[in-house]
């Protein structure tokens, strides 16, 4: 089955902590893996990963894809309360355009 | 990146009625996508809307329940027909954003059916 599994499902941390969110998948052949931040309704784009082992970075957020071990991680350093959101991982298959989403990790950053 | 205006932002509807959701993009796009996110669940693709042709529906979704229009390259509507409480969800439109090299989502419509 073509599952995208995210872990943990939820996480509570204190401001300043570093968090690592995980995304694992089962299908080896795909175009890209994407990360989104969903605060209310609309997911906002964070990263698109196509190649294995190449880290993408944006401010305090970074992400990397491991195609051999079939997972990706999203790191957030020096967390802030504004980082509180659901983080979604999605796989873009080789054919078609349907993003296959995981259920997300709900992150709460407390002051 | 592409900017998508989606409306309504939210609505509370009576069962048996229909609601039409609109998405306007600030640039021309070939394909627009409609997703549903049921409470506590992930996003699921309903259909892909191409201008000038019938929408392509994913397994479990049918045109009679979710008719889609795509009159031009910047606009699309999704109608949720004959609603039941099980249709209570967030509905999102999305486009492939070649500048962003990713997919951009509209602001979403939170639908509650009572």
PDB file of C-alpha atoms in Angstrom:
ATOM      1  CA  UNK A   1       0.000   0.000   0.000  1.00  0.00           C
ATOM      2  CA  UNK A   2       1.217   3.492  -0.823  1.00  0.00           C
ATOM      3  CA  UNK A   3       1.314   4.951   2.662  1.00  0.00           C
ATOM      4  CA  UNK A   4       2.981   8.066   3.948  1.00  0.00           C
ATOM      5  CA  UNK A   5       3.457   7.767   7.696  1.00  0.00           C
ATOM      6  CA  UNK A   6       4.389  10.698   9.879  1.00  0.00           C
ATOM      7  CA  UNK A   7       5.674  10.550  13.405  1.00  0.00           C
ATOM      8  CA  UNK A   8       5.149  11.573  16.050  1.00  0.00           C
ATOM      9  CA  UNK A   9       1.446  12.363  15.644  1.00  0.00           C
ATOM     10  CA  UNK A  10       1.771  15.171  18.146  1.00  0.00           C
ATOM     11  CA  UNK A  11       4.523  16.895  20.031  1.00  0.00           C
ATOM     12  CA  UNK A  12       4.738  19.533  22.748  1.00  0.00           C
ATOM     13  CA  UNK A  13       8.002  21.387  23.241  1.00  0.00           C
ATOM     14  CA  UNK A  14       9.239  24.543  24.939  1.00  0.00           C
ATOM     15  CA  UNK A  15      10.386  27.604  23.073  1.00  0.00           C
ATOM     16  CA  UNK A  16      14.006  27.256  22.066  1.00  0.00           C
ATOM     17  CA  UNK A  17      13.917  23.493  21.738  1.00  0.00           C
ATOM     18  CA  UNK A  18      14.912  21.707  18.542  1.00  0.00           C
ATOM     19  CA  UNK A  19      12.448  19.274  17.009  1.00  0.00           C
ATOM     20  CA  UNK A  20      12.744  16.587  14.362  1.00  0.00           C
ATOM     21  CA  UNK A  21       9.657  15.454  12.506  1.00  0.00           C
ATOM     22  CA  UNK A  22       9.675  12.214  10.578  1.00  0.00           C
ATOM     23  CA  UNK A  23       8.038  11.102   7.354  1.00  0.00           C
ATOM     24  CA  UNK A  24       8.385   7.558   6.030  1.00  0.00           C
ATOM     25  CA  UNK A  25       6.942   6.052   2.888  1.00  0.00           C
ATOM     26  CA  UNK A  26       6.739   2.711   1.163  1.00  0.00           C
ATOM     27  CA  UNK A  27       6.931   3.341  -2.562  1.00  0.00           C
ATOM     28  CA  UNK A  28      10.495   3.713  -3.770  1.00  0.00           C
ATOM     29  CA  UNK A  29       9.784   5.334  -7.114  1.00  0.00           C
ATOM     30  CA  UNK A  30       8.406   8.855  -6.966  1.00  0.00           C
ATOM     31  CA  UNK A  31       9.140  12.370  -8.178  1.00  0.00           C
ATOM     32  CA  UNK A  32       9.338  14.436  -5.022  1.00  0.00           C
ATOM     33  CA  UNK A  33       8.557  14.648  -1.358  1.00  0.00           C
ATOM     34  CA  UNK A  34       7.017  17.866  -0.046  1.00  0.00           C
ATOM     35  CA  UNK A  35       6.639  19.424   3.381  1.00  0.00           C
ATOM     36  CA  UNK A  36       3.866  21.841   4.329  1.00  0.00           C
ATOM     37  CA  UNK A  37       2.907  23.843   7.421  1.00  0.00           C
ATOM     38  CA  UNK A  38      -0.829  23.995   8.153  1.00  0.00           C
ATOM     39  CA  UNK A  39      -1.857  26.549  10.759  1.00  0.00           C
ATOM     40  CA  UNK A  40      -5.575  26.948  10.189  1.00  0.00           C
ATOM     41  CA  UNK A  41      -6.877  25.680   6.898  1.00  0.00           C
ATOM     42  CA  UNK A  42      -4.397  26.353   4.131  1.00  0.00           C
ATOM     43  CA  UNK A  43      -1.134  24.390   3.957  1.00  0.00           C
ATOM     44  CA  UNK A  44       1.816  26.640   3.179  1.00  0.00           C
ATOM     45  CA  UNK A  45       4.703  25.224   1.218  1.00  0.00           C
ATOM     46  CA  UNK A  46       7.996  24.622   3.018  1.00  0.00           C
ATOM     47  CA  UNK A  47      10.209  22.323   0.961  1.00  0.00           C
ATOM     48  CA  UNK A  48      10.242  20.111  -2.087  1.00  0.00           C
ATOM     49  CA  UNK A  49      12.851  17.344  -2.012  1.00  0.00           C
ATOM     50  CA  UNK A  50      13.805  15.423  -5.095  1.00  0.00           C
ATOM     51  CA  UNK A  51      17.329  14.197  -4.535  1.00  0.00           C
ATOM     52  CA  UNK A  52      18.543  12.022  -1.714  1.00  0.00           C
ATOM     53  CA  UNK A  53      21.046  13.418   0.780  1.00  0.00           C
ATOM     54  CA  UNK A  54      20.769  17.073  -0.203  1.00  0.00           C
ATOM     55  CA  UNK A  55      19.621  19.256   2.664  1.00  0.00           C
ATOM     56  CA  UNK A  56      17.271  22.125   1.987  1.00  0.00           C
ATOM     57  CA  UNK A  57      17.321  24.988   4.441  1.00  0.00           C
ATOM     58  CA  UNK A  58      15.162  28.020   5.108  1.00  0.00           C
ATOM     59  CA  UNK A  59      15.978  29.973   8.231  1.00  0.00           C
ATOM     60  CA  UNK A  60      15.486  27.732  11.236  1.00  0.00           C
ATOM     61  CA  UNK A  61      13.893  24.981   9.163  1.00  0.00           C
ATOM     62  CA  UNK A  62      15.732  22.316   7.242  1.00  0.00           C
ATOM     63  CA  UNK A  63      14.820  19.067   5.578  1.00  0.00           C
ATOM     64  CA  UNK A  64      16.501  16.114   3.973  1.00  0.00           C
ATOM     65  CA  UNK A  65      15.419  13.056   2.030  1.00  0.00           C
ATOM     66  CA  UNK A  66      16.876   9.553   2.322  1.00  0.00           C
ATOM     67  CA  UNK A  67      15.678   7.543  -0.654  1.00  0.00           C
ATOM     68  CA  UNK A  68      17.569   4.452   0.416  1.00  0.00           C
ATOM     69  CA  UNK A  69      15.952   4.260   3.836  1.00  0.00           C
ATOM     70  CA  UNK A  70      12.646   5.686   2.543  1.00  0.00           C
ATOM     71  CA  UNK A  71      12.229   8.615   4.887  1.00  0.00           C
ATOM     72  CA  UNK A  72      12.530  12.347   5.222  1.00  0.00           C
ATOM     73  CA  UNK A  73      12.984  14.556   8.248  1.00  0.00           C
ATOM     74  CA  UNK A  74      12.041  18.146   8.963  1.00  0.00           C
ATOM     75  CA  UNK A  75      14.145  19.907  11.572  1.00  0.00           C
ATOM     76  CA  UNK A  76      13.162  23.080  13.362  1.00  0.00           C
ATOM     77  CA  UNK A  77      15.793  24.700  15.558  1.00  0.00           C
ATOM     78  CA  UNK A  78      15.218  27.327  18.263  1.00  0.00           C
ATOM     79  CA  UNK A  79      11.464  26.790  18.075  1.00  0.00           C
ATOM     80  CA  UNK A  80       9.087  29.709  18.575  1.00  0.00           C
ATOM     81  CA  UNK A  81       5.401  29.766  19.495  1.00  0.00           C
ATOM     82  CA  UNK A  82       4.691  30.739  15.891  1.00  0.00           C
ATOM     83  CA  UNK A  83       5.970  27.353  14.809  1.00  0.00           C
ATOM     84  CA  UNK A  84       2.908  25.745  16.398  1.00  0.00           C
ATOM     85  CA  UNK A  85       1.051  24.085  13.539  1.00  0.00           C
ATOM     86  CA  UNK A  86       0.382  20.779  11.837  1.00  0.00           C
ATOM     87  CA  UNK A  87       3.276  19.764   9.598  1.00  0.00           C
ATOM     88  CA  UNK A  88       2.309  17.691   6.595  1.00  0.00           C
ATOM     89  CA  UNK A  89       4.462  15.493   4.428  1.00  0.00           C
ATOM     90  CA  UNK A  90       3.313  14.528   0.929  1.00  0.00           C
ATOM     91  CA  UNK A  91       4.665  12.296  -1.790  1.00  0.00           C
ATOM     92  CA  UNK A  92       4.332  13.204  -5.452  1.00  0.00           C
ATOM     93  CA  UNK A  93       4.212  10.010  -7.526  1.00  0.00           C
ATOM     94  CA  UNK A  94       5.928   9.506 -10.832  1.00  0.00           C
ATOM     95  CA  UNK A  95       2.668   9.543 -12.745  1.00  0.00           C
ATOM     96  CA  UNK A  96      -0.246  11.835 -12.106  1.00  0.00           C
ATOM     97  CA  UNK A  97      -0.459  14.894  -9.917  1.00  0.00           C
ATOM     98  CA  UNK A  98      -2.170  13.668  -6.770  1.00  0.00           C
ATOM     99  CA  UNK A  99      -0.148  14.480  -3.690  1.00  0.00           C
ATOM    100  CA  UNK A 100      -0.302  11.573  -1.248  1.00  0.00           C
ATOM    101  CA  UNK A 101      -0.377  13.149   2.207  1.00  0.00           C
ATOM    102  CA  UNK A 102       0.494  11.764   5.598  1.00  0.00           C
ATOM    103  CA  UNK A 103      -1.767  12.547   8.551  1.00  0.00           C
ATOM    104  CA  UNK A 104       0.578  15.189   9.847  1.00  0.00           C
ATOM    105  CA  UNK A 105       2.434  15.974  13.055  1.00  0.00           C
ATOM    106  CA  UNK A 106       0.751  18.448  15.360  1.00  0.00           C
ATOM    107  CA  UNK A 107       3.434  20.607  16.992  1.00  0.00           C
ATOM    108  CA  UNK A 108       2.735  22.841  19.972  1.00  0.00           C
ATOM    109  CA  UNK A 109       5.475  25.180  21.136  1.00  0.00           C
ATOM    110  CA  UNK A 110       4.838  26.546  24.614  1.00  0.00           C
ATOM    111  CA  UNK A 111       6.358  29.789  25.936  1.00  0.00           C
TER     112      UNK A 111
ATOM    113  CA  UNK B   1       4.422  32.303  -6.034  1.00  0.00           C
ATOM    114  CA  UNK B   2       0.851  31.978  -7.300  1.00  0.00           C
ATOM    115  CA  UNK B   3      -1.853  33.578  -5.165  1.00  0.00           C
ATOM    116  CA  UNK B   4      -5.161  31.758  -4.891  1.00  0.00           C
ATOM    117  CA  UNK B   5      -8.320  33.427  -3.597  1.00  0.00           C
ATOM    118  CA  UNK B   6     -10.823  30.904  -2.316  1.00  0.00           C
ATOM    119  CA  UNK B   7     -14.323  31.585  -1.091  1.00  0.00           C
ATOM    120  CA  UNK B   8     -16.344  31.215   0.970  1.00  0.00           C
ATOM    121  CA  UNK B   9     -13.965  30.912   3.883  1.00  0.00           C
ATOM    122  CA  UNK B  10     -16.528  28.993   5.881  1.00  0.00           C
ATOM    123  CA  UNK B  11     -20.170  28.061   5.764  1.00  0.00           C
ATOM    124  CA  UNK B  12     -22.757  26.198   7.764  1.00  0.00           C
ATOM    125  CA  UNK B  13     -25.264  24.446   5.537  1.00  0.00           C
ATOM    126  CA  UNK B  14     -28.407  22.415   5.940  1.00  0.00           C
ATOM    127  CA  UNK B  15     -28.316  18.795   4.877  1.00  0.00           C
ATOM    128  CA  UNK B  16     -29.699  18.183   1.417  1.00  0.00           C
ATOM    129  CA  UNK B  17     -28.521  21.542   0.075  1.00  0.00           C
ATOM    130  CA  UNK B  18     -25.536  22.322  -2.169  1.00  0.00           C
ATOM    131  CA  UNK B  19     -22.594  24.673  -1.780  1.00  0.00           C
ATOM    132  CA  UNK B  20     -20.341  26.013  -4.520  1.00  0.00           C
ATOM    133  CA  UNK B  21     -16.758  26.889  -3.652  1.00  0.00           C
ATOM    134  CA  UNK B  22     -14.765  29.193  -5.911  1.00  0.00           C
ATOM    135  CA  UNK B  23     -11.043  29.525  -6.529  1.00  0.00           C
ATOM    136  CA  UNK B  24      -9.424  32.354  -8.459  1.00  0.00           C
ATOM    137  CA  UNK B  25      -5.717  32.240  -9.324  1.00  0.00           C
ATOM    138  CA  UNK B  26      -3.676  35.329 -10.143  1.00  0.00           C
ATOM    139  CA  UNK B  27      -1.966  33.591 -13.066  1.00  0.00           C
ATOM    140  CA  UNK B  28      -2.916  31.111 -15.757  1.00  0.00           C
ATOM    141  CA  UNK B  29      -2.495  27.493 -14.751  1.00  0.00           C
ATOM    142  CA  UNK B  30      -3.132  24.328 -16.696  1.00  0.00           C
ATOM    143  CA  UNK B  31      -4.428  22.182 -13.871  1.00  0.00           C
ATOM    144  CA  UNK B  32      -6.250  22.958 -10.672  1.00  0.00           C
ATOM    145  CA  UNK B  33      -6.770  20.399  -7.936  1.00  0.00           C
ATOM    146  CA  UNK B  34      -9.502  20.030  -5.343  1.00  0.00           C
ATOM    147  CA  UNK B  35      -8.765  18.391  -1.981  1.00  0.00           C
ATOM    148  CA  UNK B  36     -10.831  17.459   1.020  1.00  0.00           C
ATOM    149  CA  UNK B  37      -9.615  17.239   4.612  1.00  0.00           C
ATOM    150  CA  UNK B  38     -12.072  15.541   6.914  1.00  0.00           C
ATOM    151  CA  UNK B  39     -11.736  16.230  10.662  1.00  0.00           C
ATOM    152  CA  UNK B  40      -8.579  14.636  12.035  1.00  0.00           C
ATOM    153  CA  UNK B  41      -7.624  13.253   8.642  1.00  0.00           C
ATOM    154  CA  UNK B  42      -5.126  14.112   5.972  1.00  0.00           C
ATOM    155  CA  UNK B  43      -5.775  15.792   2.664  1.00  0.00           C
ATOM    156  CA  UNK B  44      -7.348  13.638  -0.035  1.00  0.00           C
ATOM    157  CA  UNK B  45      -7.518  14.604  -3.692  1.00  0.00           C
ATOM    158  CA  UNK B  46     -11.084  14.803  -5.011  1.00  0.00           C
ATOM    159  CA  UNK B  47     -10.396  15.662  -8.641  1.00  0.00           C
ATOM    160  CA  UNK B  48      -8.169  17.437 -11.131  1.00  0.00           C
ATOM    161  CA  UNK B  49      -9.764  20.222 -13.170  1.00  0.00           C
ATOM    162  CA  UNK B  50      -8.439  20.951 -16.647  1.00  0.00           C
ATOM    163  CA  UNK B  51      -9.679  23.834 -18.723  1.00  0.00           C
ATOM    164  CA  UNK B  52     -11.721  22.702 -21.690  1.00  0.00           C
ATOM    165  CA  UNK B  53     -12.254  19.111 -20.581  1.00  0.00           C
ATOM    166  CA  UNK B  54     -14.086  17.085 -17.967  1.00  0.00           C
ATOM    167  CA  UNK B  55     -12.540  16.911 -14.540  1.00  0.00           C
ATOM    168  CA  UNK B  56     -10.753  13.711 -13.595  1.00  0.00           C
ATOM    169  CA  UNK B  57     -12.070  12.217 -10.360  1.00  0.00           C
ATOM    170  CA  UNK B  58     -10.176  10.071  -7.893  1.00  0.00           C
ATOM    171  CA  UNK B  59     -11.468   6.765  -6.663  1.00  0.00           C
ATOM    172  CA  UNK B  60     -14.379   7.260  -4.282  1.00  0.00           C
ATOM    173  CA  UNK B  61     -15.445  10.624  -5.716  1.00  0.00           C
ATOM    174  CA  UNK B  62     -18.082  11.086  -8.423  1.00  0.00           C
ATOM    175  CA  UNK B  63     -19.170  13.956 -10.614  1.00  0.00           C
ATOM    176  CA  UNK B  64     -22.783  13.896  -9.429  1.00  0.00           C
ATOM    177  CA  UNK B  65     -21.682  14.563  -5.867  1.00  0.00           C
ATOM    178  CA  UNK B  66     -18.802  16.947  -6.634  1.00  0.00           C
ATOM    179  CA  UNK B  67     -19.416  18.689  -9.963  1.00  0.00           C
ATOM    180  CA  UNK B  68     -16.521  20.882 -11.041  1.00  0.00           C
ATOM    181  CA  UNK B  69     -16.334  23.731 -13.509  1.00  0.00           C
ATOM    182  CA  UNK B  70     -13.202  25.123 -15.142  1.00  0.00           C
ATOM    183  CA  UNK B  71     -14.299  27.868 -17.528  1.00  0.00           C
ATOM    184  CA  UNK B  72     -10.839  29.410 -18.002  1.00  0.00           C
ATOM    185  CA  UNK B  73      -7.213  29.089 -16.957  1.00  0.00           C
ATOM    186  CA  UNK B  74      -7.554  31.147 -13.771  1.00  0.00           C
ATOM    187  CA  UNK B  75     -10.830  29.985 -12.220  1.00  0.00           C
ATOM    188  CA  UNK B  76     -12.572  26.855 -10.983  1.00  0.00           C
ATOM    189  CA  UNK B  77     -15.542  25.904  -8.836  1.00  0.00           C
ATOM    190  CA  UNK B  78     -16.341  22.812  -6.821  1.00  0.00           C
ATOM    191  CA  UNK B  79     -19.912  22.108  -5.796  1.00  0.00           C
ATOM    192  CA  UNK B  80     -20.697  19.818  -2.886  1.00  0.00           C
ATOM    193  CA  UNK B  81     -24.154  18.485  -3.717  1.00  0.00           C
ATOM    194  CA  UNK B  82     -26.944  17.059  -1.591  1.00  0.00           C
ATOM    195  CA  UNK B  83     -24.841  17.540   1.517  1.00  0.00           C
ATOM    196  CA  UNK B  84     -24.868  15.328   4.561  1.00  0.00           C
ATOM    197  CA  UNK B  85     -23.001  15.768   7.866  1.00  0.00           C
ATOM    198  CA  UNK B  86     -20.291  13.445   6.518  1.00  0.00           C
ATOM    199  CA  UNK B  87     -19.387  16.180   4.019  1.00  0.00           C
ATOM    200  CA  UNK B  88     -18.282  18.449   6.866  1.00  0.00           C
ATOM    201  CA  UNK B  89     -14.645  19.071   5.972  1.00  0.00           C
ATOM    202  CA  UNK B  90     -12.120  21.613   4.862  1.00  0.00           C
ATOM    203  CA  UNK B  91     -12.097  21.906   1.076  1.00  0.00           C
ATOM    204  CA  UNK B  92      -8.960  23.220  -0.611  1.00  0.00           C
ATOM    205  CA  UNK B  93      -8.008  24.080  -4.138  1.00  0.00           C
ATOM    206  CA  UNK B  94      -4.417  23.844  -5.289  1.00  0.00           C
ATOM    207  CA  UNK B  95      -2.257  24.599  -8.313  1.00  0.00           C
ATOM    208  CA  UNK B  96       1.165  23.526  -9.407  1.00  0.00           C
ATOM    209  CA  UNK B  97       3.375  26.559  -8.932  1.00  0.00           C
ATOM    210  CA  UNK B  98       6.219  26.491 -11.420  1.00  0.00           C
ATOM    211  CA  UNK B  99       7.899  29.510  -9.820  1.00  0.00           C
ATOM    212  CA  UNK B 100       7.752  27.979  -6.382  1.00  0.00           C
ATOM    213  CA  UNK B 101       8.475  24.530  -7.782  1.00  0.00           C
ATOM    214  CA  UNK B 102       5.785  23.076  -5.595  1.00  0.00           C
ATOM    215  CA  UNK B 103       2.065  23.153  -5.067  1.00  0.00           C
ATOM    216  CA  UNK B 104       0.253  26.190  -3.663  1.00  0.00           C
ATOM    217  CA  UNK B 105      -3.055  25.938  -1.820  1.00  0.00           C
ATOM    218  CA  UNK B 106      -5.980  28.290  -1.523  1.00  0.00           C
ATOM    219  CA  UNK B 107      -7.050  29.584   1.880  1.00  0.00           C
ATOM    220  CA  UNK B 108      -9.574  26.774   2.295  1.00  0.00           C
ATOM    221  CA  UNK B 109     -13.301  26.499   2.938  1.00  0.00           C
ATOM    222  CA  UNK B 110     -14.473  25.071   6.247  1.00  0.00           C
ATOM    223  CA  UNK B 111     -17.844  23.453   5.630  1.00  0.00           C
ATOM    224  CA  UNK B 112     -20.145  22.314   8.410  1.00  0.00           C
ATOM    225  CA  UNK B 113     -23.317  20.439   7.473  1.00  0.00           C
ATOM    226  CA  UNK B 114     -26.063  20.342  10.077  1.00  0.00           C
TER     227      UNK B 114
END
